[in-house]
Coordinates of C-alpha atoms in Angstrom, one line a residue:
X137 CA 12.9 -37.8 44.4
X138 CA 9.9 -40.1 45.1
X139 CA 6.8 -38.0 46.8
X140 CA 4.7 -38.8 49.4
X141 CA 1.1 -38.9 49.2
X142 CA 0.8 -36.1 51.6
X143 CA 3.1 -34.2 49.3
X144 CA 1.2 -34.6 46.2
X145 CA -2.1 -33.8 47.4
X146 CA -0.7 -30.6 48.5
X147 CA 0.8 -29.7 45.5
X148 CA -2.6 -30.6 43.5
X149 CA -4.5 -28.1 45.5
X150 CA -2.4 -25.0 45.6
X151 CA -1.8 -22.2 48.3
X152 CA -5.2 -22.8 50.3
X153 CA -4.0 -26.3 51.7
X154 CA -0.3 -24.4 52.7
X155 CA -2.5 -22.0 54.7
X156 CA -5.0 -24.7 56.0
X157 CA -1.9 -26.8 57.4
X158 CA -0.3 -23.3 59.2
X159 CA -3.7 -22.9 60.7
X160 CA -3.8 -26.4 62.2
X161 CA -0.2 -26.1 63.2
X162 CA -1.0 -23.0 65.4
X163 CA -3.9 -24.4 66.6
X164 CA -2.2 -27.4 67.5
X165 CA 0.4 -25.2 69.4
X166 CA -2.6 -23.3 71.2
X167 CA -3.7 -26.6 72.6
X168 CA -0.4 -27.7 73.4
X169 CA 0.4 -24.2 75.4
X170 CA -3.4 -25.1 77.8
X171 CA -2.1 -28.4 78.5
X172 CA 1.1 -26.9 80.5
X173 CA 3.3 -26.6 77.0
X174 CA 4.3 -22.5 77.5
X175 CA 2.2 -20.0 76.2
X176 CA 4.9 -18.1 74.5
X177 CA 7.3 -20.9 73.2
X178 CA 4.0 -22.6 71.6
X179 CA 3.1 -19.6 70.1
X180 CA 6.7 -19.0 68.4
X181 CA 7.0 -22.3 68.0
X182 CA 3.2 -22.8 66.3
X183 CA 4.2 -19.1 63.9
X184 CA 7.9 -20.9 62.7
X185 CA 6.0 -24.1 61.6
X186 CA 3.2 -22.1 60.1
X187 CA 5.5 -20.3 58.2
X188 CA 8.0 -23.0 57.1
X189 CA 4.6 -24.8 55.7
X190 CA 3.5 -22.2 53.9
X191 CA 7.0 -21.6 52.5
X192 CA 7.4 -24.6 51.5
X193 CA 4.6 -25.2 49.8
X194 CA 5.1 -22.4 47.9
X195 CA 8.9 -24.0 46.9
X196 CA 6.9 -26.9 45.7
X197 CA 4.2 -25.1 43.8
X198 CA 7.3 -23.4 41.9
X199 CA 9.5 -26.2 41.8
X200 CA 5.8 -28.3 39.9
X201 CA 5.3 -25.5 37.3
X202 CA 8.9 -24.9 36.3
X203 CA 10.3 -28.3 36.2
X204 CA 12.5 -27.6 39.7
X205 CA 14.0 -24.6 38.4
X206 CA 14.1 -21.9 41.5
X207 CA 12.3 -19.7 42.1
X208 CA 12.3 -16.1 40.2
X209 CA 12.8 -13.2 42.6
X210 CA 10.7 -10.1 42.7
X211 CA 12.4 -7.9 40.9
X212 CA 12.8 -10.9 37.5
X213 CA 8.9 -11.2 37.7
X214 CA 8.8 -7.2 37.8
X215 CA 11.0 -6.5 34.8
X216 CA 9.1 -6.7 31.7
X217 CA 10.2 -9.2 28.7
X218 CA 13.1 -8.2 26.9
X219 CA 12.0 -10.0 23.5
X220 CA 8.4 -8.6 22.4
X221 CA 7.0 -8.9 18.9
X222 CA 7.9 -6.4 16.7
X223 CA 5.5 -3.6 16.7
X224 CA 4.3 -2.7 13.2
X225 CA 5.7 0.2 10.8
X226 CA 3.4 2.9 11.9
X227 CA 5.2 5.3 9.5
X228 CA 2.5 6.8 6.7
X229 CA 3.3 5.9 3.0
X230 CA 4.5 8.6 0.4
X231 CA 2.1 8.0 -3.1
X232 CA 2.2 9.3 -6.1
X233 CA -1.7 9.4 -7.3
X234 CA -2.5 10.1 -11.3
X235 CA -5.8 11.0 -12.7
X236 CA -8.0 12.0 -15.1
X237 CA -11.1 14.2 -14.3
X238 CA -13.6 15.7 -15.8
X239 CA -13.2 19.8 -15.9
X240 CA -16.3 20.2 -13.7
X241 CA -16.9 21.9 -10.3
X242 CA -16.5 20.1 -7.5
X243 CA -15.1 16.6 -9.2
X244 CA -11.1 17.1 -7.4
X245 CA -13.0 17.9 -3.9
X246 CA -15.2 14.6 -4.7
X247 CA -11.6 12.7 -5.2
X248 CA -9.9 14.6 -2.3
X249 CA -12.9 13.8 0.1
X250 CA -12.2 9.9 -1.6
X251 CA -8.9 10.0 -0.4
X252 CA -9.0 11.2 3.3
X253 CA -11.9 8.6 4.3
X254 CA -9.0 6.2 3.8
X255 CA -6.6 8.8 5.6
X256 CA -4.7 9.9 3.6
X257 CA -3.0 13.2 3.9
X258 CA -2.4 15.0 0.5
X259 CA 0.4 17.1 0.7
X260 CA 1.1 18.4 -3.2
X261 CA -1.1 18.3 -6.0
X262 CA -0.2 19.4 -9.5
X263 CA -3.1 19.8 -12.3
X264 CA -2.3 19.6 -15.8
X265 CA -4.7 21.1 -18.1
X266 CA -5.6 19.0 -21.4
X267 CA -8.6 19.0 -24.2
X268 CA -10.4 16.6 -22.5
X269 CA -10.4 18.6 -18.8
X270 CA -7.4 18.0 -16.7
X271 CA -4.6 15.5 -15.2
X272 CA -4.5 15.6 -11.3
X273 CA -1.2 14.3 -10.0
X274 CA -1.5 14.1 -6.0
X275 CA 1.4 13.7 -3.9
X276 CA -0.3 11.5 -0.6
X277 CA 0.9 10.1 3.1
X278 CA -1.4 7.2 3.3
X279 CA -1.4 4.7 6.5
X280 CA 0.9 2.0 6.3
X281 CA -2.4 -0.2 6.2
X282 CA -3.5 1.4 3.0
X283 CA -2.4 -0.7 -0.2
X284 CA -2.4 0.6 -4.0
X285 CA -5.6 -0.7 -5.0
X286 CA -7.3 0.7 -2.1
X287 CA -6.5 3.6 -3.5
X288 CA -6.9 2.8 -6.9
X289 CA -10.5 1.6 -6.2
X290 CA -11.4 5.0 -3.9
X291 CA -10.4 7.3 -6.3
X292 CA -12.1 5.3 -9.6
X293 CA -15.3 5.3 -7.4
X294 CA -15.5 9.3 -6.9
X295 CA -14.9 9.7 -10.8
X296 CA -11.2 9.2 -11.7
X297 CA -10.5 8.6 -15.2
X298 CA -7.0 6.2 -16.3
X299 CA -5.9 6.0 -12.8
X300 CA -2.2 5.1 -11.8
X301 CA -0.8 4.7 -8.4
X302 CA 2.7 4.1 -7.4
X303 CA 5.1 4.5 -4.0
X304 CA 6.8 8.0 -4.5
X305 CA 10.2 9.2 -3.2
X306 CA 10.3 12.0 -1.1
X307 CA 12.3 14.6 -3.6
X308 CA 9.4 14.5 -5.3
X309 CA 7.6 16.2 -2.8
X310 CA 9.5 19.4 -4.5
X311 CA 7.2 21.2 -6.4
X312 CA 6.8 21.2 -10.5
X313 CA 8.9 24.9 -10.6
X314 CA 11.4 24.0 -7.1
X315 CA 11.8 20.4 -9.4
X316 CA 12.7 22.3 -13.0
X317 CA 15.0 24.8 -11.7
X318 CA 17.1 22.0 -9.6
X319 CA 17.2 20.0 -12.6
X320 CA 18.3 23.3 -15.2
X321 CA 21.0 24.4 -12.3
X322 CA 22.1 20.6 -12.5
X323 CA 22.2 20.9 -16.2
X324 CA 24.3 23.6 -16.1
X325 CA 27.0 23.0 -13.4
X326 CA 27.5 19.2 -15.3
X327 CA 26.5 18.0 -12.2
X328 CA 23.5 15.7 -14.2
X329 CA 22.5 15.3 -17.4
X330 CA 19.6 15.1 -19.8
X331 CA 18.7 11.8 -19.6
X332 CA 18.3 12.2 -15.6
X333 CA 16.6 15.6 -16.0
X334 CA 14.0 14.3 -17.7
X335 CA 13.3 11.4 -15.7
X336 CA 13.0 13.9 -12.2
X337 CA 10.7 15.8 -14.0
X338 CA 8.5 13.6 -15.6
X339 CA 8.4 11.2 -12.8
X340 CA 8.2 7.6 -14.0
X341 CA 9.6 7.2 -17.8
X342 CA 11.9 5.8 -19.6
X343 CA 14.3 7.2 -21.2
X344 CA 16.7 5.5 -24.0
X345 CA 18.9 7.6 -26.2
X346 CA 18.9 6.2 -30.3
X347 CA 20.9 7.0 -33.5
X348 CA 19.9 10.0 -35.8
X349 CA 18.7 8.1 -38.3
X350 CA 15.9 6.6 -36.1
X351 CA 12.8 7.9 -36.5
X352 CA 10.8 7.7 -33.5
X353 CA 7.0 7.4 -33.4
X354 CA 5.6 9.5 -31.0
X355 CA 2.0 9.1 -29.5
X356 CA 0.4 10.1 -26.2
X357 CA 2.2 7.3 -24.2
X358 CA 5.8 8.7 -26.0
X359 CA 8.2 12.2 -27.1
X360 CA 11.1 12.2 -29.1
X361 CA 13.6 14.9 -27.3
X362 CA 17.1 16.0 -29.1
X363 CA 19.9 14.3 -27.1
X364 CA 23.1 17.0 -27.1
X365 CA 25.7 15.9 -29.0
X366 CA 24.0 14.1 -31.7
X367 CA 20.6 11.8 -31.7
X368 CA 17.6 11.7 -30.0
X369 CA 16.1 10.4 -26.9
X370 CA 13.0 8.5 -26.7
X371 CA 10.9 9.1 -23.5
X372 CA 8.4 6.5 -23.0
X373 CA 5.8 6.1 -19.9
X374 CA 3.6 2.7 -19.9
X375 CA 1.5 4.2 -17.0
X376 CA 0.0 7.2 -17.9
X377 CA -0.6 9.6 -21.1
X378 CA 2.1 13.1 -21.8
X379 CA 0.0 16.1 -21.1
X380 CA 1.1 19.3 -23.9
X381 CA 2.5 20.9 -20.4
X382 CA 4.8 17.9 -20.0
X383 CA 5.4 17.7 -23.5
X384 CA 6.7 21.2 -23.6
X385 CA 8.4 20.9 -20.2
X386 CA 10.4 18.4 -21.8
X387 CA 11.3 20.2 -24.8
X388 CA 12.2 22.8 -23.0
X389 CA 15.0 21.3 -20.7
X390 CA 16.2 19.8 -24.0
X391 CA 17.3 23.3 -25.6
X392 CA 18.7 24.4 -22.0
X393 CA 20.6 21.2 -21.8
X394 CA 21.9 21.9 -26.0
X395 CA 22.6 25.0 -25.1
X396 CA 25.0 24.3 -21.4
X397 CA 26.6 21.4 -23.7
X398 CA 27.8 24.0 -26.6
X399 CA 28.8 26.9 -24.2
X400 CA 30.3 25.0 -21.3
X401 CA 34.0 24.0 -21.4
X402 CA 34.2 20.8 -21.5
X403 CA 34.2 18.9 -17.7
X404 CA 38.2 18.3 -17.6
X405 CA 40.3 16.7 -14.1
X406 CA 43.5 16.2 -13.4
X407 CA 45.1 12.1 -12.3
X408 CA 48.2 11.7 -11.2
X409 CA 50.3 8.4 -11.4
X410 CA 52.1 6.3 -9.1
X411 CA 55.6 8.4 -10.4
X412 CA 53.7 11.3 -9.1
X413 CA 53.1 13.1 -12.5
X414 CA 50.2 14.5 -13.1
X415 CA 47.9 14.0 -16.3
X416 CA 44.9 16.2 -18.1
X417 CA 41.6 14.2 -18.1
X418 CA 38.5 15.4 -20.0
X419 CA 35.2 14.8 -21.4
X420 CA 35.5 14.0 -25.1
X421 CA 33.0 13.8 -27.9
X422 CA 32.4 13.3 -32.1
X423 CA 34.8 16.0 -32.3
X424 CA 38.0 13.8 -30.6
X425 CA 37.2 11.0 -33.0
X426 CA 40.4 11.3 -35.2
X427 CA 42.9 11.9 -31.8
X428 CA 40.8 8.8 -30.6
X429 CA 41.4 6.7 -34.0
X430 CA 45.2 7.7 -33.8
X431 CA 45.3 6.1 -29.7
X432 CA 43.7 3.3 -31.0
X433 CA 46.4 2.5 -33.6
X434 CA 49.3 2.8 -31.6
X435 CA 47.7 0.4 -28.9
X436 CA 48.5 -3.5 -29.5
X437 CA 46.0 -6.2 -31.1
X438 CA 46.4 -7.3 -27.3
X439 CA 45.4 -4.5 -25.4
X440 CA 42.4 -3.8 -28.0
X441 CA 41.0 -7.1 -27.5
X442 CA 41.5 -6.9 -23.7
X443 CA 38.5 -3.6 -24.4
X444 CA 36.9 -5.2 -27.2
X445 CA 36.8 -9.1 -27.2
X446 CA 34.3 -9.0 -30.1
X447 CA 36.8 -7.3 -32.2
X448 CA 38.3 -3.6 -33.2
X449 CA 35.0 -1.2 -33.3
X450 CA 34.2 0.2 -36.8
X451 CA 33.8 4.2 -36.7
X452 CA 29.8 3.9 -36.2
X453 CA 30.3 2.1 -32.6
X454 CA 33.7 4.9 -31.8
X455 CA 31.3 7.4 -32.9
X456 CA 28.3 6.4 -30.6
X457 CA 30.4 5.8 -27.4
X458 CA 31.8 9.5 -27.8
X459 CA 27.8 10.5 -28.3
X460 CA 27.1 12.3 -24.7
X461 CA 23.6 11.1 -25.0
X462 CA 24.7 7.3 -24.4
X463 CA 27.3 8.0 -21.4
X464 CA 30.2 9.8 -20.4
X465 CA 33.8 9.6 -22.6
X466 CA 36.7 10.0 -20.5
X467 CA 40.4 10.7 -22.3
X468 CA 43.6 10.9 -20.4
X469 CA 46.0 13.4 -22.4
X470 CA 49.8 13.6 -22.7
X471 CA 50.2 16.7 -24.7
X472 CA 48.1 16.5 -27.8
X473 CA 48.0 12.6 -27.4
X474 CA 45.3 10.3 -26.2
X475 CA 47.5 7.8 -24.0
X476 CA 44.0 6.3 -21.6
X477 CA 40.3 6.5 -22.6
X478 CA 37.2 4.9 -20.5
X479 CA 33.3 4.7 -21.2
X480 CA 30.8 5.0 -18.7
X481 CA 27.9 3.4 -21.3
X482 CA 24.3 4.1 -19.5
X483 CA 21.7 1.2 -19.2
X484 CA 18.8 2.2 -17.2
X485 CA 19.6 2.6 -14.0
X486 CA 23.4 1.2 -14.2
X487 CA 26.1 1.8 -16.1
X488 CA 28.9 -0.3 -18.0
X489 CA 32.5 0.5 -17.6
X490 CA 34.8 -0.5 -20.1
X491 CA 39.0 1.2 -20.0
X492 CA 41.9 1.1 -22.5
X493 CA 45.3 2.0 -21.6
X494 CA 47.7 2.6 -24.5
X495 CA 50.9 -0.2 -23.5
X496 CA 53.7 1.8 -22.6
X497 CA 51.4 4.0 -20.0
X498 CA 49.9 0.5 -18.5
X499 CA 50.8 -0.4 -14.4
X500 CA 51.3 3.3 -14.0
X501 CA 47.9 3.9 -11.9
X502 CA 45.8 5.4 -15.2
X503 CA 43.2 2.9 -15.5
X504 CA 42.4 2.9 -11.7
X505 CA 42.2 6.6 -11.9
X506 CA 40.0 6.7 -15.0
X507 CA 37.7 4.4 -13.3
X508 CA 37.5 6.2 -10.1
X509 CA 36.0 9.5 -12.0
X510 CA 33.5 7.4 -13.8
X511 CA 32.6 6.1 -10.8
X512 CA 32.1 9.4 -9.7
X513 CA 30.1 10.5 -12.1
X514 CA 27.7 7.7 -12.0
X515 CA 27.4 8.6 -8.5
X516 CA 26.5 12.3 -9.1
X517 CA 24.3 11.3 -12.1
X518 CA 22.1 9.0 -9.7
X519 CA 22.9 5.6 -11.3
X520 CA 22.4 2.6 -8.7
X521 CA 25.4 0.2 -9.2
X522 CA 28.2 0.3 -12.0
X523 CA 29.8 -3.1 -13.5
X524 CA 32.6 -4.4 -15.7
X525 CA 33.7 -7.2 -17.8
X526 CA 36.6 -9.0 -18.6
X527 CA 38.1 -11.6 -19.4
X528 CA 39.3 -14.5 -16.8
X529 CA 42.9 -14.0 -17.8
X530 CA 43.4 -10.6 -17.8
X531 CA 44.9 -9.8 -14.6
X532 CA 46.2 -6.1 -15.5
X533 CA 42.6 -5.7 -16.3
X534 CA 41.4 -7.0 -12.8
X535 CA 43.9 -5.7 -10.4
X536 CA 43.2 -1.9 -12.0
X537 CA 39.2 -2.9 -10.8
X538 CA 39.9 -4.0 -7.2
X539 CA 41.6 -1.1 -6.9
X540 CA 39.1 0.6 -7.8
X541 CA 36.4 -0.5 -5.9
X542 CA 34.9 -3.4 -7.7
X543 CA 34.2 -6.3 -6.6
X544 CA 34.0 -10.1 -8.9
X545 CA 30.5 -10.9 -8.8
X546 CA 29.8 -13.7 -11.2
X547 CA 31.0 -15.1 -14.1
X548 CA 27.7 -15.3 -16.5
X549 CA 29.8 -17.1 -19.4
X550 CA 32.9 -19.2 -19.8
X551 CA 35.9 -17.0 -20.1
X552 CA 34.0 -14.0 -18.9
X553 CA 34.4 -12.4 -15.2
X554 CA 31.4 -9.8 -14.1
X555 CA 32.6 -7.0 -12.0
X556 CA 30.6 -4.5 -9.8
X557 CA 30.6 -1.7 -8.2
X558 CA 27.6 0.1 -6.0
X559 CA 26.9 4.0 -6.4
X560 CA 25.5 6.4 -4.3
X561 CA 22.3 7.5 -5.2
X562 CA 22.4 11.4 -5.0
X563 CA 19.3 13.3 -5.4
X564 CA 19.7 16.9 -7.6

């Protein structure tokens, strides 16, 4: 709509010019009431135009700064926004802080006092003697402002020798003896396993199992532990040096963990399949390897290459997947008989499934089963994801993973379908 002059000059100078022209209305009413106009009608009459101008005015002022949109009421310019900006993670930071110091009074509190001008609030520390003095390992909530080389910085500054600094989880706020005894009772019960234990205790290492003929060379930075069931384990950490404590920690769990595997039964289940029958299931090892050579005879060249597309496995690769140290063997019995076996091969943090059904057990609900308890264990071991391979055409092979829980993720070469399937971490 086309304004008037009138109209925009009001606009451009806001509320004062709606109250000037109310004023001069009432005036103009006054005047009109003392020449004979009626005091009272002039004076209503002089208030309604007042009003209407003011009123108005403010319609227009709205209508300029919002395009002509109406006007918001009172109780729209009372509420407050519903989209803000985030508000930042206020939540303090768990750290784990490793140290060298010098075995002299006074040098932790220097590090301590270091640490709580950035404030921080230590809330475990752990001190590990060695020839040279000692290894402080501080458990820390820092602000969520504080980064890792502020921290590496304020502790190299009050004396800190060899510093490392990483994010810690909060189990590890456990302390050393609370941390070994969860681990030995996990040992025991089967619900983890070496390779684990040795990880919670040691904090960050790696840990990769090799053959018994491998000699391992061991330094400050790396221990050679014996694996039960055969071989060793190499334990390596890149960020920090093995203080004797540790060493013998280490060593140690090892002999609990020898000991639980000779005396304990092994871990055995029970599957049932789709006729309703049930099965025996156990835990085998080196000593099943001749019941394990006779399944894999009386399985087809088909069904062998479905589990091994590289070719039949020589007794050196049978033996090493029935070593405990590398995963966990599952066999399905029928009587004295192997008729299903699976592997649940460790690789870090994941593990790789791999199944064999002998052929006249197959579509009877065995493989799915057998999966489902390594997928089990992975969980209680702490793994992070599990996968499987196999080939594109074998759909027995596939339909026994979906039904287990796995899901096609890629295929990484021709011919070659990657399947996965996402664990639980569980803490011990």
């Amino acid at each position: 709509m086309r304004q008037t002059g009138f109209v925009r000059w009001v606009r451009a100078h806001g509320r004062g010019c709606y109250v000037f022209v109310g004023v001069l209305v009432w005036m103009t009413g006054l005047v009109w009431a003392a020449a004979g106009g009626g005091t009272a009608t002039a004076l209503i009459g002089a208030a309604l135009s007042a009003l209407a101008a003011v009123t108005v005015g403010a319609a227009s002022r709205n209508g300029a700064s919002s395009g002509g949109a109406a006007p918001a009421t009172a109780s729209e310019t009372q509420r407050p926004l519903e989209v803000r900006e985030a508000e930042p993670d206020r939540k303090p930071v768990l750290w784990r802080v490793r140290t060298g110091v010098v075995d002299a009074p006074g040098q932790l509190a220097e590090v301590a006092a270091a640490l709580a001008a950035l404030g921080a609030d230590i809330r475990t520390v752990q001190v590990h003697p060695t020839t040279e003095g000692a290894v402080d390992e501080i458990l820390l909530h820092a602000p969520s402002g504080v980064r890792r080389r502020d921290l590496l910085r304020a502790v190299r500054v009050a004396g800190g020798t060899s510093v490392r600094v990483a994010r810690a989880e909060v189990h590890e706020l456990d302390d050393i003896p609370t941390r070994a005894l969860s681990v030995a009772t996990g040992l025991v019960t089967g619900r983890t396993e070496l390779r684990r234990g040795l990880a919670v205790l040691l904090g960050e290492v790696a840990v990769d199992w090799c053959e018994p003929n491998v000699r391992i060379q061991e330094d400050q930075h790396t221990i050679a532990v014996p694996a039960p069931g055969g071989g060793m384990f190499r334990v390596h950490r890149s960020n920090g040096e093995f203080t004797p404590a540790e060493q013998a920690r280490a060593q140690r769990l090892a002999d609990l963990a020898a000991r639980s595997w000779e005396r304990t039964p092994a871990h055995a289940d029970v599957i049932g399949t789709r006729s309703g029958r049930e099965l025996p299931t156990r835990v085998v090892d080196r000593s099943d390897y001749a019941h394990l050579l006779a399944f894999y005879r009386a399985c087809s060249p088909a069904s062998r290459h479905r589990r091994h597309r590289a070719g039949p496995p020589d007794q050196d690769e049978i033996l090493r997947l029935l070593t405990p140290g590398v995963g966990r063997a599952l066999a399905v019995f029928d009587g004295d008989d192997i008729i299903a076996w699976g592997n649940l091969v460790y690789e870090g943090e994941q593990g790789d499934v791999a199944l064999l059904v002998r052929d006249d057990w197959q579509r009877r609900g065995i493989g799915t089963a057998l999966a489902r308890l390594l997928v089990d264990h992975a969980e209680r071991v702490g793994l992070s994801a599990v996968s499987a391979r196999t080939q594109v055409d074998d759909s027995p092979t596939a339909a026994t993973l979906r039904a287990a829980g796995f899901i096609l993720h890629r295929v990484p070469e021709p011919g070659e379908w990657h399947w996965t399937h996402n664990a639980s971490e569980h803490a011990i």
